[in-house]
Amino acid sequence: MKKSQYIALILPMIILWSCAKQSTPTGGPRDETPPKVLAQYPENQSLNVNPKEIWIEFDEYIKLDNPNKNIIITPRLNKDEVITTALKNKVTVELNQELEPNTTYVFNFQKSIQDLSEGNPAEQLKIVFSTGPTIDSLVVTGRTNFLFPDRQTVYDDVLVGLYEANDTTDVFTAPPYYIAQVDSLGQFKLENLRSGAYLAYAWLDANNSLKAEFKTEEFAFISDTLIIDPQSEKILHFNLAKADQTAFKLTRSSTTGSSYQLVFNKGLREIEIIPDDKNQQILHKVEKDRVKLYRESPTTDSLLIQVKAKDSIQQSLDTLIWAKFEASDRRKDELNVTVASGKSFYQELKMELTFTKPVTQISFDSLFVSYDTASIFPIAPSMLYWRDSAKLDQLDILMNIPDSLSFNIFTLIASDSTFRDIEGEYNSKLIKANFRKLQREGLADEIAGTIQTDHPSLIVQLLTAKDELVKELILENENAFSFTLIEPGTYKIKVIEDDNQNGEWDPGDFSLKRQAEKVYYFQDPETNEQTIMIRGGWSINTLQINSVPNTGILKN
């Protein structure tokens, strides 16, 4: 075939292929228009209707985004029976249950309905109707707050709910009668409510169950019954925090080797071990929900011991056990020691040691602080402070270092076999931990200010930016605080209102209607940042820390 004939044959094929080839158009503005409602049933604000299903038609094809979570229905319906589907441009909600007579229902679709192409949500889409002759119009507003916020804290999953006062369920057992989702600032608005008496709750619904998990999710409750009526405006405030509400129990106890072990169903706040024979010395070690009891030598007789314990919400347990400390061939656990090393200090060097078992003997010949290749400070018994004489597992060593020494690094050294535990085991490894001495000229002078509260008992904590405790003050009947001689850096200040004056924060107890103790932080009024940056030689003494409202009814 001649070349000209070949070209004449191929050219029409190329033209046909080019004409048939399709491609996505380029350019043009992105569709940002939300779907618009063309028709719906029932109409918004309808009276005397009792629909079996609800439907909405839009001006374009649509899709659903997690309707079980994002569609808020009040009052309470059995959401397991509600079926929501999207087909082309129509959404249908099948109710599959009877509605209450003379009741206003609200279906708030939030951002659950979106256009198919770009995911633009339908705006402010809400259907309100009544099965009776009137629409309920009462409103409750307010705000939620996390007592212990972190950098990832968001309000997307925080809900506020109302239960009828005579309801036998609560926030831990069933969804509420009325429910609302808070906005990005923690604010909420419960609308179309009817007059009545209610109990109010807020919680972080991380698992989308419409109720709170009493072990793992933050929650809060209003102690008083909330009376909703047309004569007054209701504003609520909730401070959310975790608090395991499980009933506190000793689940089992048994001999383990030469020791005796107690196992509880949750972590301990405090425990007291009281032998019936006061001449017996029984030491113990706490590990979360387990407590090991130790006796220095075995015995063939069981010992009667009283166990008094409290959990995190101050639930008490008081029981008697018979413990046996038998001779055992079982290999004993090693004695391990951890030291909070790497810390800085100015004049007083504080060394914190934690042991895996109670320690009953220390060899001071091999325990000292080194500050150069040839110089040491011996550690004497007078420098030792056990945090709990019934446990002997946490030891503080305090030593004053003269300003005249020009060295910066001081090293705690404990040779192997320096510490002997109650089972006769020694530490098998050399212990070395470094501490850095700060110079006065490099320190910041002061961080100080006032706290805007009338609470008589306050705990004020200076924290690093990573929430590590640096210093702590206990204030009684005063609201001015001052932290002096501080290493330059970035800090936060936390305040705890210590209601029971026990020197630590206490969570709430739902069964006793006892609220969690309030916690709040310094916040810069201009930037809303919680952090404070300070340099050597600086003083910041005009800080003002504002209290947050109590969980409760702010306006009634």
XYZ file of C-alpha atoms in Angstrom:
556
model
C 0.000 0.000 0.000
C 1.223 3.427 -0.891
C 2.058 5.860 1.866
C -0.596 8.360 0.760
C -3.293 5.657 0.811
C -2.241 4.578 4.336
C -2.525 8.139 5.658
C -5.911 8.555 3.988
C -7.169 5.425 5.778
C -5.845 6.294 9.266
C -6.799 9.994 9.367
C -10.593 9.481 9.529
C -10.137 6.956 12.342
C -8.136 9.456 14.414
C -10.781 12.140 13.872
C -13.572 9.750 14.922
C -11.659 8.668 18.076
C -10.998 12.295 19.034
C -14.663 13.144 18.672
C -15.765 10.138 20.737
C -13.253 10.675 23.584
C -14.866 12.226 26.724
C -13.147 13.946 29.646
C -14.144 15.743 32.836
C -14.608 19.449 32.156
C -11.974 21.588 33.791
C -12.394 24.932 35.478
C -15.577 26.508 36.770
C -16.590 27.406 40.315
C -17.105 24.737 42.981
C -20.732 24.087 43.912
C -21.209 25.553 47.392
C -24.995 25.805 47.329
C -26.695 23.596 49.959
C -29.703 21.449 49.064
C -33.020 23.329 49.187
C -36.304 21.860 50.420
C -39.031 21.567 47.763
C -41.657 19.752 49.826
C -41.968 17.923 53.137
C -44.363 16.079 55.415
C -45.410 17.120 57.909
C -45.026 20.838 57.348
C -43.026 22.689 59.994
C -45.185 23.872 62.934
C -48.009 21.489 61.997
C -50.703 20.793 64.616
C -52.814 17.687 65.282
C -50.680 15.395 63.121
C -49.556 11.855 63.929
C -47.260 10.745 61.095
C -45.997 7.205 60.582
C -43.131 8.573 58.540
C -41.506 11.896 57.750
C -40.203 12.780 54.294
C -38.402 15.706 52.662
C -37.799 16.354 48.931
C -34.856 18.495 47.752
C -33.890 20.291 44.548
C -30.923 17.909 43.948
C -29.661 14.443 44.733
C -28.635 14.022 48.370
C -26.854 11.641 50.753
C -26.937 10.959 54.506
C -24.061 11.425 56.963
C -24.435 9.158 60.040
C -28.135 9.871 60.619
C -28.343 7.808 63.835
C -25.907 10.217 65.464
C -26.543 13.490 63.663
C -30.359 13.587 63.655
C -31.517 14.758 67.089
C -35.100 13.728 67.923
C -36.991 15.058 70.940
C -38.818 13.956 72.994
C -37.291 10.506 73.282
C -38.067 7.902 70.649
C -36.744 4.377 70.373
C -34.010 5.122 67.823
C -33.514 1.413 67.158
C -36.933 1.481 65.479
C -36.300 4.671 63.473
C -35.102 3.965 59.911
C -33.725 6.852 57.830
C -33.050 6.392 54.110
C -32.050 8.601 51.164
C -33.092 7.865 47.584
C -32.217 10.319 44.807
C -33.545 13.655 46.096
C -35.755 12.367 48.928
C -35.117 11.539 52.600
C -37.579 9.318 54.443
C -37.701 8.761 58.205
C -39.800 5.725 59.186
C -40.836 6.030 62.849
C -42.221 2.484 63.422
C -43.726 3.438 66.792
C -46.616 5.329 68.333
C -46.127 8.987 69.217
C -47.331 10.454 72.504
C -50.599 12.422 72.430
C -50.550 16.211 72.811
C -46.761 16.311 72.448
C -44.465 18.588 70.462
C -41.806 16.689 68.477
C -38.618 18.154 67.050
C -36.561 16.501 64.313
C -33.294 18.447 64.058
C -31.358 17.150 61.055
C -28.266 19.304 61.801
C -25.702 18.498 59.040
C -26.867 14.943 58.343
C -28.341 15.688 54.867
C -25.798 16.737 52.222
C -25.764 17.199 48.457
C -24.352 14.258 46.552
C -21.694 16.109 44.577
C -19.880 18.304 47.108
C -21.237 17.299 50.517
C -22.798 20.694 51.262
C -25.170 20.217 54.230
C -28.754 21.456 54.234
C -28.870 24.533 56.466
C -30.897 24.840 59.679
C -33.160 21.976 58.700
C -35.618 21.256 61.490
C -39.179 19.966 61.518
C -41.377 20.818 64.507
C -44.915 19.436 64.793
C -47.428 18.564 67.498
C -49.708 15.585 67.927
C -52.038 17.972 69.771
C -53.487 21.461 69.245
C -50.466 23.496 70.506
C -46.700 23.748 69.988
C -44.608 23.739 73.170
C -42.264 26.738 73.174
C -40.254 26.738 76.417
C -36.451 26.979 76.212
C -33.478 26.061 78.425
C -30.000 27.337 77.541
C -26.547 27.086 79.085
C -22.957 26.014 78.710
C -20.732 23.008 79.335
C -17.120 23.009 80.458
C -14.463 20.295 80.835
C -12.734 20.410 84.231
C -9.644 18.743 82.719
C -9.409 19.868 79.082
C -6.575 18.658 76.878
C -5.314 19.765 73.484
C -7.649 17.338 71.718
C -10.733 18.324 73.709
C -13.648 19.164 71.411
C -17.363 19.509 72.077
C -18.576 17.589 69.001
C -19.839 14.630 71.058
C -21.124 16.483 74.143
C -24.870 16.150 74.737
C -27.247 17.758 77.230
C -30.387 15.909 78.239
C -33.498 16.285 80.389
C -35.286 13.391 82.098
C -38.748 13.736 83.574
C -38.411 13.927 87.355
C -40.536 10.808 87.881
C -38.540 8.802 85.308
C -36.900 5.695 86.792
C -34.029 5.904 84.274
C -31.074 8.282 84.299
C -28.125 9.328 82.161
C -26.356 5.975 82.749
C -29.296 3.698 81.923
C -31.337 5.201 79.059
C -31.465 8.113 76.571
C -33.086 11.317 77.877
C -36.576 12.614 77.154
C -35.233 15.869 75.665
C -31.751 16.116 74.146
C -29.504 18.716 72.487
C -25.978 18.742 71.088
C -23.647 21.528 72.199
C -21.861 23.811 69.736
C -18.104 24.266 69.288
C -17.952 26.602 72.333
C -19.815 24.199 74.600
C -23.071 26.175 74.486
C -26.484 24.524 74.097
C -30.158 25.315 73.611
C -33.018 22.942 74.436
C -36.151 24.136 72.610
C -39.843 23.305 72.316
C -40.056 22.017 75.873
C -43.262 21.586 77.826
C -43.787 22.675 81.414
C -42.759 20.183 84.054
C -40.160 18.956 86.510
C -36.932 17.521 85.082
C -33.476 16.238 85.975
C -30.649 17.647 83.848
C -27.394 16.017 82.711
C -24.514 16.619 80.316
C -22.056 14.019 79.064
C -19.462 13.186 76.435
C -21.190 10.619 74.215
C -18.055 9.210 72.584
C -19.690 5.894 71.621
C -22.946 7.421 70.294
C -25.165 5.505 72.742
C -27.159 8.586 73.822
C -26.275 7.799 77.444
C -23.135 8.127 79.580
C -20.654 5.358 80.310
C -20.022 5.709 84.049
C -16.459 4.357 83.842
C -15.013 6.063 80.776
C -16.967 9.185 79.759
C -17.005 12.654 81.314
C -20.393 13.680 82.714
C -22.083 16.201 84.989
C -25.492 16.572 86.602
C -27.650 19.266 88.170
C -28.317 18.271 91.780
C -31.662 20.064 92.053
C -34.877 19.292 90.214
C -35.347 21.723 87.328
C -38.813 23.283 87.144
C -39.583 24.486 83.616
C -42.464 26.918 83.274
C -43.373 30.024 81.244
C -42.678 32.383 84.153
C -38.867 32.117 84.286
C -35.828 31.771 82.062
C -33.564 28.778 82.761
C -29.773 28.949 82.280
C -27.665 25.921 83.291
C -23.947 25.255 83.672
C -22.179 21.867 83.642
C -18.597 21.006 84.621
C -17.773 17.646 83.023
C -15.296 15.173 84.537
C -14.736 11.415 84.712
C -15.685 9.532 87.863
C -16.086 5.760 87.983
C -19.468 5.221 89.661
C -19.141 1.425 90.019
C -20.008 0.098 93.481
C -16.729 -0.499 95.348
C -15.992 -4.151 96.255
C -13.211 -6.500 97.337
C -13.497 -9.183 94.660
C -11.021 -11.770 95.981
C -8.074 -12.368 98.304
C -5.514 -15.170 98.311
C -1.988 -16.235 99.220
C 0.605 -15.610 96.506
C 4.041 -16.953 97.347
C 4.981 -15.682 100.783
C 2.730 -12.616 100.459
C -1.047 -12.162 100.508
C -2.950 -10.362 97.742
C -6.184 -8.360 97.751
C -7.954 -7.622 94.465
C -10.607 -4.903 94.180
C -12.968 -4.172 91.293
C -11.484 -0.695 90.725
C -8.534 1.498 91.626
C -7.928 2.645 95.206
C -7.768 6.156 96.614
C -6.515 5.045 100.027
C -6.236 1.893 102.143
C -5.531 1.073 105.769
C -4.352 -2.368 106.914
C -5.010 -3.009 110.629
C -3.846 -6.350 112.146
C -5.959 -7.616 115.032
C -2.681 -8.328 116.852
C -1.128 -4.865 117.213
C 2.323 -6.420 117.591
C 2.222 -7.699 114.014
C 3.856 -5.507 111.377
C 2.086 -5.933 108.049
C 3.385 -3.746 105.210
C 1.633 -3.345 101.877
C 2.165 -2.254 98.278
C -0.626 -0.785 96.110
C -0.727 -1.360 92.340
C -3.916 0.157 90.881
C -6.681 -2.267 91.962
C -4.382 -4.756 93.740
C -2.749 -4.659 97.153
C -0.003 -7.035 98.293
C 0.442 -7.604 102.022
C 3.883 -8.547 103.382
C 5.140 -9.959 106.659
C 8.886 -10.160 107.304
C 8.791 -13.830 108.322
C 6.318 -16.643 107.503
C 3.791 -17.955 110.003
C 1.723 -21.121 110.172
C -1.289 -19.329 111.620
C -3.704 -17.126 109.708
C -3.826 -13.522 110.914
C -7.038 -11.560 111.322
C -6.720 -8.210 109.511
C -9.149 -5.331 109.127
C -9.119 -3.712 105.671
C -10.460 -0.165 105.341
C -10.353 1.311 101.841
C -11.778 4.118 99.691
C -12.102 4.464 95.933
C -11.741 7.591 93.789
C -15.226 8.911 94.659
C -14.760 8.257 98.396
C -16.917 5.131 98.533
C -15.829 3.240 101.669
C -15.203 -0.432 102.319
C -14.556 -1.939 105.762
C -14.074 -5.703 106.007
C -12.176 -8.449 107.842
C -9.935 -11.050 106.194
C -7.856 -13.983 107.397
C -4.424 -13.701 105.741
C -1.820 -16.441 105.722
C 1.892 -15.754 105.154
C 3.405 -19.129 104.345
C 6.959 -20.214 103.645
C 7.268 -20.622 99.876
C 9.767 -22.032 97.401
C 8.349 -19.787 94.740
C 10.946 -17.437 93.250
C 10.620 -13.996 94.805
C 10.123 -10.911 92.666
C 13.192 -8.714 92.145
C 13.505 -5.447 94.033
C 13.533 -2.682 91.419
C 14.081 1.011 92.082
C 13.087 4.012 89.978
C 14.355 7.545 90.590
C 12.705 10.745 89.361
C 15.947 11.936 87.781
C 16.748 14.793 85.443
C 15.069 17.389 87.658
C 16.491 20.808 88.399
C 16.819 22.369 91.846
C 18.070 25.574 93.403
C 19.274 24.969 96.981
C 17.396 21.926 98.278
C 18.044 18.756 96.319
C 15.015 16.448 96.546
C 15.542 12.868 95.332
C 12.391 10.726 94.963
C 12.812 6.923 94.969
C 10.049 4.383 94.336
C 10.467 0.675 95.145
C 8.506 -2.307 93.825
C 8.273 -3.752 97.366
C 8.499 -2.379 100.922
C 12.107 -1.704 101.962
C 13.181 -2.560 105.497
C 16.961 -2.020 105.413
C 19.318 0.541 103.841
C 23.131 0.396 103.686
C 24.285 4.011 104.028
C 27.907 3.119 103.234
C 26.966 2.756 99.566
C 24.466 5.629 99.325
C 25.783 9.124 98.532
C 25.683 12.125 96.190
C 28.669 12.775 93.924
C 29.452 16.198 92.459
C 32.788 15.646 90.784
C 35.119 12.739 90.150
C 36.443 12.680 93.726
C 33.959 14.526 95.969
C 30.816 13.178 97.594
C 28.133 14.082 100.129
C 27.224 11.107 102.343
C 23.490 10.526 102.868
C 22.509 10.248 106.532
C 19.327 8.693 108.027
C 18.159 12.179 109.042
C 17.808 13.086 105.339
C 15.305 10.283 104.662
C 11.523 10.708 104.694
C 9.177 7.787 104.007
C 5.909 9.022 102.535
C 3.931 6.237 104.262
C 5.348 4.162 107.103
C 2.772 1.439 106.425
C 4.082 0.973 102.873
C 7.813 1.882 102.910
C 7.878 1.981 99.099
C 8.308 5.705 98.412
C 11.339 7.506 99.810
C 12.301 11.182 99.642
C 15.924 12.157 100.298
C 16.401 15.863 101.056
C 19.843 17.490 100.970
C 20.859 21.148 101.092
C 23.603 22.043 98.603
C 25.728 25.095 99.495
C 25.692 28.030 97.067
C 29.473 28.110 97.361
C 29.784 24.987 95.191
C 30.234 25.944 91.561
C 29.286 22.511 90.185
C 26.083 22.137 88.138
C 25.520 18.375 88.081
C 24.941 16.297 91.227
C 24.535 12.524 90.980
C 22.736 10.201 93.373
C 24.582 6.881 93.557
C 23.384 3.689 95.245
C 25.445 0.561 94.724
C 23.850 -2.822 94.220
C 22.668 -4.337 97.540
C 22.075 -0.892 99.057
C 18.367 -1.547 99.620
C 16.881 -4.734 101.127
C 13.155 -5.423 100.840
C 10.816 -7.180 103.261
C 11.297 -10.519 101.461
C 15.105 -10.353 101.840
C 15.810 -9.356 98.224
C 18.374 -6.631 97.378
C 18.508 -4.238 94.456
C 20.750 -6.009 91.936
C 21.694 -2.987 89.813
C 23.723 0.167 90.394
C 21.492 3.236 90.699
C 22.666 6.546 89.203
C 20.510 9.631 88.752
C 21.600 13.154 87.762
C 20.162 16.445 89.021
C 21.016 19.940 87.752
C 21.678 22.818 90.153
C 20.320 26.184 89.042
C 22.073 29.490 89.594
C 20.195 32.304 91.319
C 20.917 34.845 88.579
C 19.247 32.620 85.997
C 15.962 32.227 87.874
C 12.741 34.154 87.375
C 11.816 36.086 90.507
C 8.072 35.493 90.820
C 4.754 34.478 89.290
C 1.951 35.865 91.454
C -1.618 37.102 91.368
C -5.120 36.704 92.784
C -7.957 34.235 92.332
C -11.461 35.637 91.865
C -13.368 33.373 94.255
C -14.755 33.399 97.782
C -13.994 29.719 98.341
C -12.134 29.297 101.668
C -9.859 26.374 100.652
C -7.793 26.452 97.475
C -5.043 24.316 95.949
C -2.931 26.319 93.497
C -0.547 24.401 91.242
C 2.233 25.649 88.984
C 2.490 23.236 86.051
C 4.764 22.887 83.054
C 3.235 23.246 79.595
C 2.990 19.410 79.638
C 0.961 19.475 82.908
C 3.838 18.263 85.124
C 3.604 19.581 88.696
C 6.373 22.037 89.607
C 5.105 23.699 92.799
C 1.924 23.649 94.874
C 0.338 26.012 97.408
C -2.478 25.364 99.894
C -4.432 28.559 100.605
C -6.844 28.887 103.514
C -9.136 31.936 103.643
C -7.012 33.893 101.173
C -6.926 34.218 97.403
C -3.456 35.670 96.703
C -0.704 33.312 95.502
C 3.008 33.639 94.789
C 5.558 31.220 93.276
C 9.142 32.445 93.650
C 12.567 31.512 92.240
C 11.332 29.672 89.180
C 13.307 28.168 86.346
C 12.650 30.120 83.104
C 10.112 28.418 80.869
C 6.449 28.119 79.939
C 3.932 27.323 82.673
C 0.248 26.927 83.477
C -1.553 27.670 86.752
C -4.350 25.378 87.926
C -6.731 26.070 90.823
C -8.743 23.430 92.696
C -11.513 24.465 95.072
C -10.913 21.930 97.857
C -14.389 21.467 99.336
C -13.439 18.728 101.838
C -9.966 20.172 102.578
C -8.129 16.906 101.927
C -5.434 18.503 99.767
C -6.457 16.872 96.469
C -9.146 16.971 93.806
C -12.279 14.855 94.360
C -14.637 13.747 91.565
C -18.414 13.771 91.903
C -20.534 10.986 93.341
C -23.787 10.609 91.422
C -25.451 8.389 94.046
C -24.950 11.036 96.744
C -25.587 13.981 94.386
C -22.173 15.338 95.373
C -20.619 17.560 92.730
C -17.025 17.273 91.536
C -14.712 19.880 93.015
C -14.206 22.801 90.663
C -10.992 23.085 88.651
C -9.985 26.056 86.517
C -6.888 27.612 84.960
C -5.340 30.989 84.365
C -6.384 32.250 80.941
C -4.878 35.260 79.213
C -7.790 37.705 78.656
C -6.318 38.914 75.356
C -5.169 35.678 73.714
C -7.280 33.102 75.655
C -4.075 31.085 76.032
C -3.511 29.216 79.298
C 0.293 29.319 79.146
C 2.593 31.867 80.795
C 6.157 32.402 79.547
C 8.736 33.782 82.008
C 12.475 34.461 81.744
C 15.352 34.839 84.172
C 15.064 37.952 86.330
C 11.429 38.517 85.417
C 8.505 39.036 87.798
C 4.858 38.584 86.829
C 2.698 39.576 89.773
C -0.582 40.899 88.373
C -2.248 37.690 87.179
C -5.966 37.318 87.740
C -7.569 33.862 87.659
C -11.335 33.744 87.253
C -13.412 30.953 88.738
C -15.851 28.985 86.581
C -19.502 28.710 87.668
C -20.644 25.782 89.773
C -22.480 22.963 88.068
C -26.069 24.018 88.602
C -28.842 26.417 87.710
C -27.354 29.857 87.020
C -30.713 31.513 86.375
C -34.027 30.076 87.494
